[in-house]
Amino acid sequence: MNNTINIRGGVVDVGKPCVMGILNVTPDSFFEGSRKQTERDIAERANQIIAEGGCMIDVGACSTRPGATPVDEEEELRRLAFALPIIRREQPDAIVSVDTFRPKVARRCVEQWGADIINDVEGSEEMWQMVASLHTPYIYMSSRPSLHDMLIEFADVTQRLHGLGINDIIIDPGFGFGKTLEQNYRLLSEMERLQVLGLPILVGVSRKRMVYQLLGNTPAEALNGTTAIHAIALYKGASILRVHDVKEAVEAVHILQQL
């Protein structure tokens, strides 16, 4: 299992699971508590993520929630041009990931505003070429509904990425993307099998429909269910938890490590 990624020429070990805090600079992300649009709110959220034990900040400027209409590239860039310098000012040493599916946005974020990782929910050839030229770690997400199909996809994609010179790859099984409630939980029950690929695994389930639909509540009430799934995901090999609630996720990591 390769538990390291290269960030700015240094090696970061994710063998001890890492918590990635979500910072959305959008007005329409599905969880209202994650939306930060003013300078003060962005600064406070960036500082909170690190103060509570997070090791990465994932910045999103274009909502990918089900049913959302993506903003155009110009608006996504405008939001990131405002937010990323604030985050870098407040937390210059933090590892910053940008959640985008647009290659030109990825380039601007890395070259102009110092982003460290590209977190991509679509996976186009154009994006792969861009990431190869930027020499940054890359998070590839699968929307395949079954673990069998996902393993085939991940094996194929990682081989192609290696061929382009992209060696720092993190895989994301894409909970909530292209999957029914039953398929999400079946995937969770089998998730340890993804370790055969030898790559860090990112899990993003925080306050998602798979939690609150099962429990009959709302995203605002889904923290307890989210934490339960985080514990299971960690036990099954998750290297990175992408979360809204950093403190609670860090506590789950500490408890699992004690075991």
PDB file of C-alpha atoms in Angstrom:
ATOM      1  CA  MET A   1       0.000   0.000   0.000  1.00  0.00           C
ATOM      2  CA  ASN A   2       1.463   3.359  -1.046  1.00  0.00           C
ATOM      3  CA  ASN A   3       0.488   5.731   1.748  1.00  0.00           C
ATOM      4  CA  THR A   4       2.470   8.763   0.614  1.00  0.00           C
ATOM      5  CA  ILE A   5       1.808  11.626  -1.775  1.00  0.00           C
ATOM      6  CA  ASN A   6       4.154  14.356  -2.938  1.00  0.00           C
ATOM      7  CA  ILE A   7       3.142  17.921  -2.077  1.00  0.00           C
ATOM      8  CA  ARG A   8       5.348  20.804  -3.206  1.00  0.00           C
ATOM      9  CA  GLY A   9       8.382  18.550  -3.329  1.00  0.00           C
ATOM     10  CA  GLY A  10       7.773  17.054   0.114  1.00  0.00           C
ATOM     11  CA  VAL A  11       6.373  13.661   1.053  1.00  0.00           C
ATOM     12  CA  VAL A  12       3.096  13.562   2.973  1.00  0.00           C
ATOM     13  CA  ASP A  13       2.235  10.327   4.765  1.00  0.00           C
ATOM     14  CA  VAL A  14      -1.451   9.415   4.782  1.00  0.00           C
ATOM     15  CA  GLY A  15      -0.775   6.074   6.436  1.00  0.00           C
ATOM     16  CA  LYS A  16      -2.353   7.674   9.492  1.00  0.00           C
ATOM     17  CA  PRO A  17      -5.757   8.652   8.143  1.00  0.00           C
ATOM     18  CA  CYS A  18      -6.089  12.319   7.294  1.00  0.00           C
ATOM     19  CA  VAL A  19      -9.149  14.539   7.615  1.00  0.00           C
ATOM     20  CA  MET A  20      -9.918  16.888   4.724  1.00  0.00           C
ATOM     21  CA  GLY A  21     -12.208  19.760   5.697  1.00  0.00           C
ATOM     22  CA  ILE A  22     -14.759  21.057   3.186  1.00  0.00           C
ATOM     23  CA  LEU A  23     -14.851  24.773   2.420  1.00  0.00           C
ATOM     24  CA  ASN A  24     -17.501  25.611  -0.179  1.00  0.00           C
ATOM     25  CA  VAL A  25     -17.490  29.119  -1.617  1.00  0.00           C
ATOM     26  CA  THR A  26     -20.894  28.507  -3.174  1.00  0.00           C
ATOM     27  CA  PRO A  27     -24.421  29.669  -2.327  1.00  0.00           C
ATOM     28  CA  ASP A  28     -26.049  26.334  -3.198  1.00  0.00           C
ATOM     29  CA  SER A  29     -24.103  23.404  -1.718  1.00  0.00           C
ATOM     30  CA  PHE A  30     -26.481  20.827  -0.253  1.00  0.00           C
ATOM     31  CA  PHE A  31     -25.387  21.438   3.367  1.00  0.00           C
ATOM     32  CA  GLU A  32     -26.024  25.037   4.311  1.00  0.00           C
ATOM     33  CA  GLY A  33     -23.368  25.024   7.029  1.00  0.00           C
ATOM     34  CA  SER A  34     -20.604  24.486   4.473  1.00  0.00           C
ATOM     35  CA  ARG A  35     -21.338  27.635   2.443  1.00  0.00           C
ATOM     36  CA  LYS A  36     -18.753  30.394   3.005  1.00  0.00           C
ATOM     37  CA  GLN A  37     -18.761  33.468   0.775  1.00  0.00           C
ATOM     38  CA  THR A  38     -17.448  36.455   2.742  1.00  0.00           C
ATOM     39  CA  GLU A  39     -13.786  37.095   3.494  1.00  0.00           C
ATOM     40  CA  ARG A  40     -14.409  36.676   7.215  1.00  0.00           C
ATOM     41  CA  ASP A  41     -16.320  33.409   6.823  1.00  0.00           C
ATOM     42  CA  ILE A  42     -13.699  31.921   4.492  1.00  0.00           C
ATOM     43  CA  ALA A  43     -10.852  32.890   6.831  1.00  0.00           C
ATOM     44  CA  GLU A  44     -12.656  31.537   9.894  1.00  0.00           C
ATOM     45  CA  ARG A  45     -13.479  28.253   8.177  1.00  0.00           C
ATOM     46  CA  ALA A  46      -9.904  27.725   6.947  1.00  0.00           C
ATOM     47  CA  ASN A  47      -8.561  28.368  10.448  1.00  0.00           C
ATOM     48  CA  GLN A  48     -11.210  26.138  12.018  1.00  0.00           C
ATOM     49  CA  ILE A  49     -10.331  23.180   9.786  1.00  0.00           C
ATOM     50  CA  ILE A  50      -6.671  23.301  10.805  1.00  0.00           C
ATOM     51  CA  ALA A  51      -7.340  24.124  14.469  1.00  0.00           C
ATOM     52  CA  GLU A  52      -9.627  21.093  14.782  1.00  0.00           C
ATOM     53  CA  GLY A  53      -6.969  18.748  13.417  1.00  0.00           C
ATOM     54  CA  GLY A  54      -7.664  18.716   9.690  1.00  0.00           C
ATOM     55  CA  CYS A  55      -4.660  18.270   7.441  1.00  0.00           C
ATOM     56  CA  MET A  56      -6.241  19.332   4.138  1.00  0.00           C
ATOM     57  CA  ILE A  57      -8.695  22.004   2.993  1.00  0.00           C
ATOM     58  CA  ASP A  58     -10.893  21.101   0.023  1.00  0.00           C
ATOM     59  CA  VAL A  59     -12.251  24.185  -1.737  1.00  0.00           C
ATOM     60  CA  GLY A  60     -15.297  23.956  -3.974  1.00  0.00           C
ATOM     61  CA  ALA A  61     -16.681  26.786  -6.101  1.00  0.00           C
ATOM     62  CA  CYS A  62     -19.142  24.875  -8.280  1.00  0.00           C
ATOM     63  CA  SER A  63     -21.733  22.663  -6.614  1.00  0.00           C
ATOM     64  CA  THR A  64     -21.880  19.051  -7.826  1.00  0.00           C
ATOM     65  CA  ARG A  65     -24.842  18.058  -5.647  1.00  0.00           C
ATOM     66  CA  PRO A  66     -27.589  16.037  -7.425  1.00  0.00           C
ATOM     67  CA  GLY A  67     -29.820  18.355  -9.421  1.00  0.00           C
ATOM     68  CA  ALA A  68     -27.484  21.324  -9.250  1.00  0.00           C
ATOM     69  CA  THR A  69     -26.875  23.441 -12.352  1.00  0.00           C
ATOM     70  CA  PRO A  70     -23.124  24.071 -12.579  1.00  0.00           C
ATOM     71  CA  VAL A  71     -22.062  27.701 -12.776  1.00  0.00           C
ATOM     72  CA  ASP A  72     -19.996  28.658 -15.801  1.00  0.00           C
ATOM     73  CA  GLU A  73     -16.208  28.589 -15.795  1.00  0.00           C
ATOM     74  CA  GLU A  74     -15.893  32.349 -15.402  1.00  0.00           C
ATOM     75  CA  GLU A  75     -17.992  32.375 -12.217  1.00  0.00           C
ATOM     76  CA  GLU A  76     -16.139  29.380 -10.768  1.00  0.00           C
ATOM     77  CA  LEU A  77     -12.834  31.163 -11.368  1.00  0.00           C
ATOM     78  CA  ARG A  78     -14.149  34.394  -9.863  1.00  0.00           C
ATOM     79  CA  ARG A  79     -15.099  32.618  -6.656  1.00  0.00           C
ATOM     80  CA  LEU A  80     -11.760  30.811  -6.416  1.00  0.00           C
ATOM     81  CA  ALA A  81      -9.776  33.979  -7.196  1.00  0.00           C
ATOM     82  CA  PHE A  82     -11.466  35.531  -4.174  1.00  0.00           C
ATOM     83  CA  ALA A  83     -11.224  32.565  -1.784  1.00  0.00           C
ATOM     84  CA  LEU A  84      -7.847  30.923  -2.396  1.00  0.00           C
ATOM     85  CA  PRO A  85      -5.670  33.966  -1.563  1.00  0.00           C
ATOM     86  CA  ILE A  86      -7.588  34.335   1.719  1.00  0.00           C
ATOM     87  CA  ILE A  87      -6.993  30.672   2.577  1.00  0.00           C
ATOM     88  CA  ARG A  88      -3.305  30.932   1.696  1.00  0.00           C
ATOM     89  CA  ARG A  89      -2.974  34.100   3.782  1.00  0.00           C
ATOM     90  CA  GLU A  90      -4.558  32.456   6.805  1.00  0.00           C
ATOM     91  CA  GLN A  91      -3.011  28.996   6.426  1.00  0.00           C
ATOM     92  CA  PRO A  92       0.122  29.266   4.238  1.00  0.00           C
ATOM     93  CA  ASP A  93       1.315  25.748   5.116  1.00  0.00           C
ATOM     94  CA  ALA A  94      -1.999  23.941   4.719  1.00  0.00           C
ATOM     95  CA  ILE A  95      -2.503  21.381   1.960  1.00  0.00           C
ATOM     96  CA  VAL A  96      -5.170  22.873  -0.304  1.00  0.00           C
ATOM     97  CA  SER A  97      -7.253  20.754  -2.664  1.00  0.00           C
ATOM     98  CA  VAL A  98      -9.530  22.261  -5.309  1.00  0.00           C
ATOM     99  CA  ASP A  99     -12.729  20.431  -6.210  1.00  0.00           C
ATOM    100  CA  THR A 100     -13.148  21.086  -9.943  1.00  0.00           C
ATOM    101  CA  PHE A 101     -13.801  19.173 -13.157  1.00  0.00           C
ATOM    102  CA  ARG A 102     -12.520  21.961 -15.433  1.00  0.00           C
ATOM    103  CA  PRO A 103      -8.906  21.732 -16.665  1.00  0.00           C
ATOM    104  CA  LYS A 104      -8.443  25.482 -17.108  1.00  0.00           C
ATOM    105  CA  VAL A 105      -9.704  26.098 -13.586  1.00  0.00           C
ATOM    106  CA  ALA A 106      -7.256  23.496 -12.285  1.00  0.00           C
ATOM    107  CA  ARG A 107      -4.358  25.226 -14.044  1.00  0.00           C
ATOM    108  CA  ARG A 108      -5.209  28.678 -12.679  1.00  0.00           C
ATOM    109  CA  CYS A 109      -5.654  27.333  -9.162  1.00  0.00           C
ATOM    110  CA  VAL A 110      -2.263  25.636  -9.123  1.00  0.00           C
ATOM    111  CA  GLU A 111      -0.222  28.199 -11.023  1.00  0.00           C
ATOM    112  CA  GLN A 112      -1.728  31.416  -9.667  1.00  0.00           C
ATOM    113  CA  TRP A 113      -3.187  30.612  -6.264  1.00  0.00           C
ATOM    114  CA  GLY A 114      -1.026  27.779  -4.966  1.00  0.00           C
ATOM    115  CA  ALA A 115      -3.435  24.824  -4.887  1.00  0.00           C
ATOM    116  CA  ASP A 116      -1.742  21.498  -4.116  1.00  0.00           C
ATOM    117  CA  ILE A 117      -4.219  18.803  -5.210  1.00  0.00           C
ATOM    118  CA  ILE A 118      -6.875  18.519  -7.917  1.00  0.00           C
ATOM    119  CA  ASN A 119     -10.050  16.757  -6.785  1.00  0.00           C
ATOM    120  CA  ASP A 120     -11.984  15.745  -9.909  1.00  0.00           C
ATOM    121  CA  VAL A 121     -15.474  14.194 -10.030  1.00  0.00           C
ATOM    122  CA  GLU A 122     -15.567  13.675 -13.813  1.00  0.00           C
ATOM    123  CA  GLY A 123     -12.182  12.486 -15.091  1.00  0.00           C
ATOM    124  CA  SER A 124     -11.734  13.716 -18.657  1.00  0.00           C
ATOM    125  CA  GLU A 125      -8.717  13.106 -20.872  1.00  0.00           C
ATOM    126  CA  GLU A 126      -8.204  16.867 -21.024  1.00  0.00           C
ATOM    127  CA  MET A 127      -8.036  17.051 -17.237  1.00  0.00           C
ATOM    128  CA  TRP A 128      -5.545  14.187 -17.105  1.00  0.00           C
ATOM    129  CA  GLN A 129      -3.275  15.975 -19.563  1.00  0.00           C
ATOM    130  CA  MET A 130      -3.547  19.134 -17.481  1.00  0.00           C
ATOM    131  CA  VAL A 131      -2.732  17.386 -14.189  1.00  0.00           C
ATOM    132  CA  ALA A 132       0.261  15.718 -15.836  1.00  0.00           C
ATOM    133  CA  SER A 133       1.592  19.127 -16.854  1.00  0.00           C
ATOM    134  CA  LEU A 134       0.984  20.578 -13.377  1.00  0.00           C
ATOM    135  CA  HIS A 135       2.708  17.701 -11.514  1.00  0.00           C
ATOM    136  CA  THR A 136       0.141  17.704  -8.716  1.00  0.00           C
ATOM    137  CA  PRO A 137      -1.543  14.836  -6.880  1.00  0.00           C
ATOM    138  CA  TYR A 138      -4.874  13.871  -8.387  1.00  0.00           C
ATOM    139  CA  ILE A 139      -8.075  12.525  -6.850  1.00  0.00           C
ATOM    140  CA  TYR A 140     -10.034  10.375  -9.281  1.00  0.00           C
ATOM    141  CA  MET A 141     -13.644   9.548  -8.426  1.00  0.00           C
ATOM    142  CA  SER A 142     -15.726   6.663  -9.756  1.00  0.00           C
ATOM    143  CA  SER A 143     -19.483   6.800 -10.198  1.00  0.00           C
ATOM    144  CA  ARG A 144     -19.703   3.066 -11.017  1.00  0.00           C
ATOM    145  CA  PRO A 145     -22.422   1.420  -8.901  1.00  0.00           C
ATOM    146  CA  SER A 146     -20.657  -1.882  -8.140  1.00  0.00           C
ATOM    147  CA  LEU A 147     -17.285  -2.652  -6.618  1.00  0.00           C
ATOM    148  CA  HIS A 148     -16.516  -5.101  -9.440  1.00  0.00           C
ATOM    149  CA  ASP A 149     -16.951  -2.454 -12.126  1.00  0.00           C
ATOM    150  CA  MET A 150     -15.183   0.131  -9.994  1.00  0.00           C
ATOM    151  CA  LEU A 151     -12.088  -2.028  -9.556  1.00  0.00           C
ATOM    152  CA  ILE A 152     -11.874  -2.533 -13.325  1.00  0.00           C
ATOM    153  CA  GLU A 153     -12.268   1.212 -13.905  1.00  0.00           C
ATOM    154  CA  PHE A 154      -9.704   2.204 -11.282  1.00  0.00           C
ATOM    155  CA  ALA A 155      -7.167  -0.307 -12.615  1.00  0.00           C
ATOM    156  CA  ASP A 156      -7.611   0.987 -16.168  1.00  0.00           C
ATOM    157  CA  VAL A 157      -7.529   4.667 -15.246  1.00  0.00           C
ATOM    158  CA  THR A 158      -4.526   4.421 -12.942  1.00  0.00           C
ATOM    159  CA  GLN A 159      -2.574   2.607 -15.646  1.00  0.00           C
ATOM    160  CA  ARG A 160      -3.373   5.412 -18.078  1.00  0.00           C
ATOM    161  CA  LEU A 161      -2.496   8.077 -15.507  1.00  0.00           C
ATOM    162  CA  HIS A 162       0.832   6.400 -14.788  1.00  0.00           C
ATOM    163  CA  GLY A 163       1.475   6.429 -18.535  1.00  0.00           C
ATOM    164  CA  LEU A 164       1.073  10.215 -18.476  1.00  0.00           C
ATOM    165  CA  GLY A 165       3.509  10.526 -15.585  1.00  0.00           C
ATOM    166  CA  ILE A 166       0.881  11.036 -12.864  1.00  0.00           C
ATOM    167  CA  ASN A 167       2.047   8.933  -9.932  1.00  0.00           C
ATOM    168  CA  ASP A 168       0.378  10.605  -6.941  1.00  0.00           C
ATOM    169  CA  ILE A 169      -3.133   9.199  -7.341  1.00  0.00           C
ATOM    170  CA  ILE A 170      -5.873   9.057  -4.729  1.00  0.00           C
ATOM    171  CA  ILE A 171      -8.992   7.039  -5.505  1.00  0.00           C
ATOM    172  CA  ASP A 172     -12.510   8.018  -4.421  1.00  0.00           C
ATOM    173  CA  PRO A 173     -15.310   5.399  -4.627  1.00  0.00           C
ATOM    174  CA  GLY A 174     -17.821   8.209  -5.116  1.00  0.00           C
ATOM    175  CA  PHE A 175     -20.413   7.541  -2.451  1.00  0.00           C
ATOM    176  CA  GLY A 176     -23.627   9.244  -3.537  1.00  0.00           C
ATOM    177  CA  PHE A 177     -22.659   9.549  -7.213  1.00  0.00           C
ATOM    178  CA  GLY A 178     -24.559   7.276  -9.601  1.00  0.00           C
ATOM    179  CA  LYS A 179     -25.542   4.851  -6.835  1.00  0.00           C
ATOM    180  CA  THR A 180     -28.769   3.898  -5.106  1.00  0.00           C
ATOM    181  CA  LEU A 181     -29.013   3.767  -1.321  1.00  0.00           C
ATOM    182  CA  GLU A 182     -28.557  -0.011  -1.395  1.00  0.00           C
ATOM    183  CA  GLN A 183     -25.567   0.236  -3.746  1.00  0.00           C
ATOM    184  CA  ASN A 184     -23.876   2.789  -1.492  1.00  0.00           C
ATOM    185  CA  TYR A 185     -24.109   0.494   1.517  1.00  0.00           C
ATOM    186  CA  ARG A 186     -23.093  -2.584  -0.432  1.00  0.00           C
ATOM    187  CA  LEU A 187     -20.016  -0.676  -1.572  1.00  0.00           C
ATOM    188  CA  LEU A 188     -19.256   0.362   2.003  1.00  0.00           C
ATOM    189  CA  SER A 189     -19.550  -3.248   3.165  1.00  0.00           C
ATOM    190  CA  GLU A 190     -16.962  -4.362   0.562  1.00  0.00           C
ATOM    191  CA  MET A 191     -14.750  -1.281   0.525  1.00  0.00           C
ATOM    192  CA  GLU A 192     -11.669  -2.993   1.977  1.00  0.00           C
ATOM    193  CA  ARG A 193     -11.224  -4.744  -1.378  1.00  0.00           C
ATOM    194  CA  LEU A 194     -10.158  -1.421  -2.929  1.00  0.00           C
ATOM    195  CA  GLN A 195      -6.887  -1.759  -1.016  1.00  0.00           C
ATOM    196  CA  VAL A 196      -5.731  -4.279  -3.621  1.00  0.00           C
ATOM    197  CA  LEU A 197      -4.950  -1.270  -5.864  1.00  0.00           C
ATOM    198  CA  GLY A 198      -2.301  -0.057  -3.414  1.00  0.00           C
ATOM    199  CA  LEU A 199      -3.509   3.561  -3.514  1.00  0.00           C
ATOM    200  CA  PRO A 200      -4.795   5.970  -0.841  1.00  0.00           C
ATOM    201  CA  ILE A 201      -8.589   5.905  -0.615  1.00  0.00           C
ATOM    202  CA  LEU A 202     -10.663   9.040  -0.048  1.00  0.00           C
ATOM    203  CA  VAL A 203     -14.160   8.667   1.390  1.00  0.00           C
ATOM    204  CA  GLY A 204     -16.699  11.473   1.133  1.00  0.00           C
ATOM    205  CA  VAL A 205     -19.977  10.602   2.849  1.00  0.00           C
ATOM    206  CA  SER A 206     -20.386  13.639   5.079  1.00  0.00           C
ATOM    207  CA  ARG A 207     -24.092  14.436   5.659  1.00  0.00           C
ATOM    208  CA  LYS A 208     -25.015  12.910   2.290  1.00  0.00           C
ATOM    209  CA  ARG A 209     -28.336  11.442   1.217  1.00  0.00           C
ATOM    210  CA  MET A 210     -27.118   7.894   1.969  1.00  0.00           C
ATOM    211  CA  VAL A 211     -26.989   8.956   5.623  1.00  0.00           C
ATOM    212  CA  TYR A 212     -30.073  11.082   6.112  1.00  0.00           C
ATOM    213  CA  GLN A 213     -32.358   9.108   3.772  1.00  0.00           C
ATOM    214  CA  LEU A 214     -31.644   5.898   5.669  1.00  0.00           C
ATOM    215  CA  LEU A 215     -32.166   7.566   9.044  1.00  0.00           C
ATOM    216  CA  GLY A 216     -35.177   9.623   8.017  1.00  0.00           C
ATOM    217  CA  ASN A 217     -33.712  12.974   8.942  1.00  0.00           C
ATOM    218  CA  THR A 218     -32.000  15.897   7.164  1.00  0.00           C
ATOM    219  CA  PRO A 219     -28.429  16.943   6.282  1.00  0.00           C
ATOM    220  CA  ALA A 220     -28.458  19.218   9.332  1.00  0.00           C
ATOM    221  CA  GLU A 221     -29.285  16.207  11.546  1.00  0.00           C
ATOM    222  CA  ALA A 222     -26.921  13.725   9.892  1.00  0.00           C
ATOM    223  CA  LEU A 223     -23.717  14.212  11.915  1.00  0.00           C
ATOM    224  CA  ASN A 224     -24.185  11.152  14.118  1.00  0.00           C
ATOM    225  CA  GLY A 225     -24.873   8.881  11.150  1.00  0.00           C
ATOM    226  CA  THR A 226     -21.941  10.381   9.273  1.00  0.00           C
ATOM    227  CA  THR A 227     -19.578   9.642  12.154  1.00  0.00           C
ATOM    228  CA  ALA A 228     -20.774   6.032  12.295  1.00  0.00           C
ATOM    229  CA  ILE A 229     -19.977   5.593   8.605  1.00  0.00           C
ATOM    230  CA  HIS A 230     -16.606   7.295   9.038  1.00  0.00           C
ATOM    231  CA  ALA A 231     -15.666   4.713  11.666  1.00  0.00           C
ATOM    232  CA  ILE A 232     -16.624   1.873   9.323  1.00  0.00           C
ATOM    233  CA  ALA A 233     -14.769   3.450   6.389  1.00  0.00           C
ATOM    234  CA  LEU A 234     -11.619   3.897   8.469  1.00  0.00           C
ATOM    235  CA  TYR A 235     -11.782   0.283   9.593  1.00  0.00           C
ATOM    236  CA  LYS A 236     -12.059  -0.751   5.940  1.00  0.00           C
ATOM    237  CA  GLY A 237      -9.016   1.204   4.802  1.00  0.00           C
ATOM    238  CA  ALA A 238      -9.920   4.849   4.180  1.00  0.00           C
ATOM    239  CA  SER A 239      -6.849   7.088   4.073  1.00  0.00           C
ATOM    240  CA  ILE A 240      -8.647  10.432   3.805  1.00  0.00           C
ATOM    241  CA  LEU A 241     -12.059  11.485   5.127  1.00  0.00           C
ATOM    242  CA  ARG A 242     -13.597  14.460   3.297  1.00  0.00           C
ATOM    243  CA  VAL A 243     -15.883  16.057   5.878  1.00  0.00           C
ATOM    244  CA  HIS A 244     -17.929  19.028   7.005  1.00  0.00           C
ATOM    245  CA  ASP A 245     -17.338  18.302  10.703  1.00  0.00           C
ATOM    246  CA  VAL A 246     -13.590  18.115  11.243  1.00  0.00           C
ATOM    247  CA  LYS A 247     -13.395  17.733  15.025  1.00  0.00           C
ATOM    248  CA  GLU A 248     -15.737  14.742  15.087  1.00  0.00           C
ATOM    249  CA  ALA A 249     -13.924  13.020  12.203  1.00  0.00           C
ATOM    250  CA  VAL A 250     -10.524  13.574  13.857  1.00  0.00           C
ATOM    251  CA  GLU A 251     -11.891  11.988  17.033  1.00  0.00           C
ATOM    252  CA  ALA A 252     -13.004   8.943  15.022  1.00  0.00           C
ATOM    253  CA  VAL A 253      -9.477   8.648  13.597  1.00  0.00           C
ATOM    254  CA  HIS A 254      -7.941   8.819  17.083  1.00  0.00           C
ATOM    255  CA  ILE A 255     -10.246   6.119  18.427  1.00  0.00           C
ATOM    256  CA  LEU A 256      -9.511   3.777  15.519  1.00  0.00           C
ATOM    257  CA  GLN A 257      -5.773   4.342  15.937  1.00  0.00           C
ATOM    258  CA  GLN A 258      -6.018   3.455  19.599  1.00  0.00           C
ATOM    259  CA  LEU A 259      -7.503   0.095  18.603  1.00  0.00           C
TER     260      LEU A 259
END
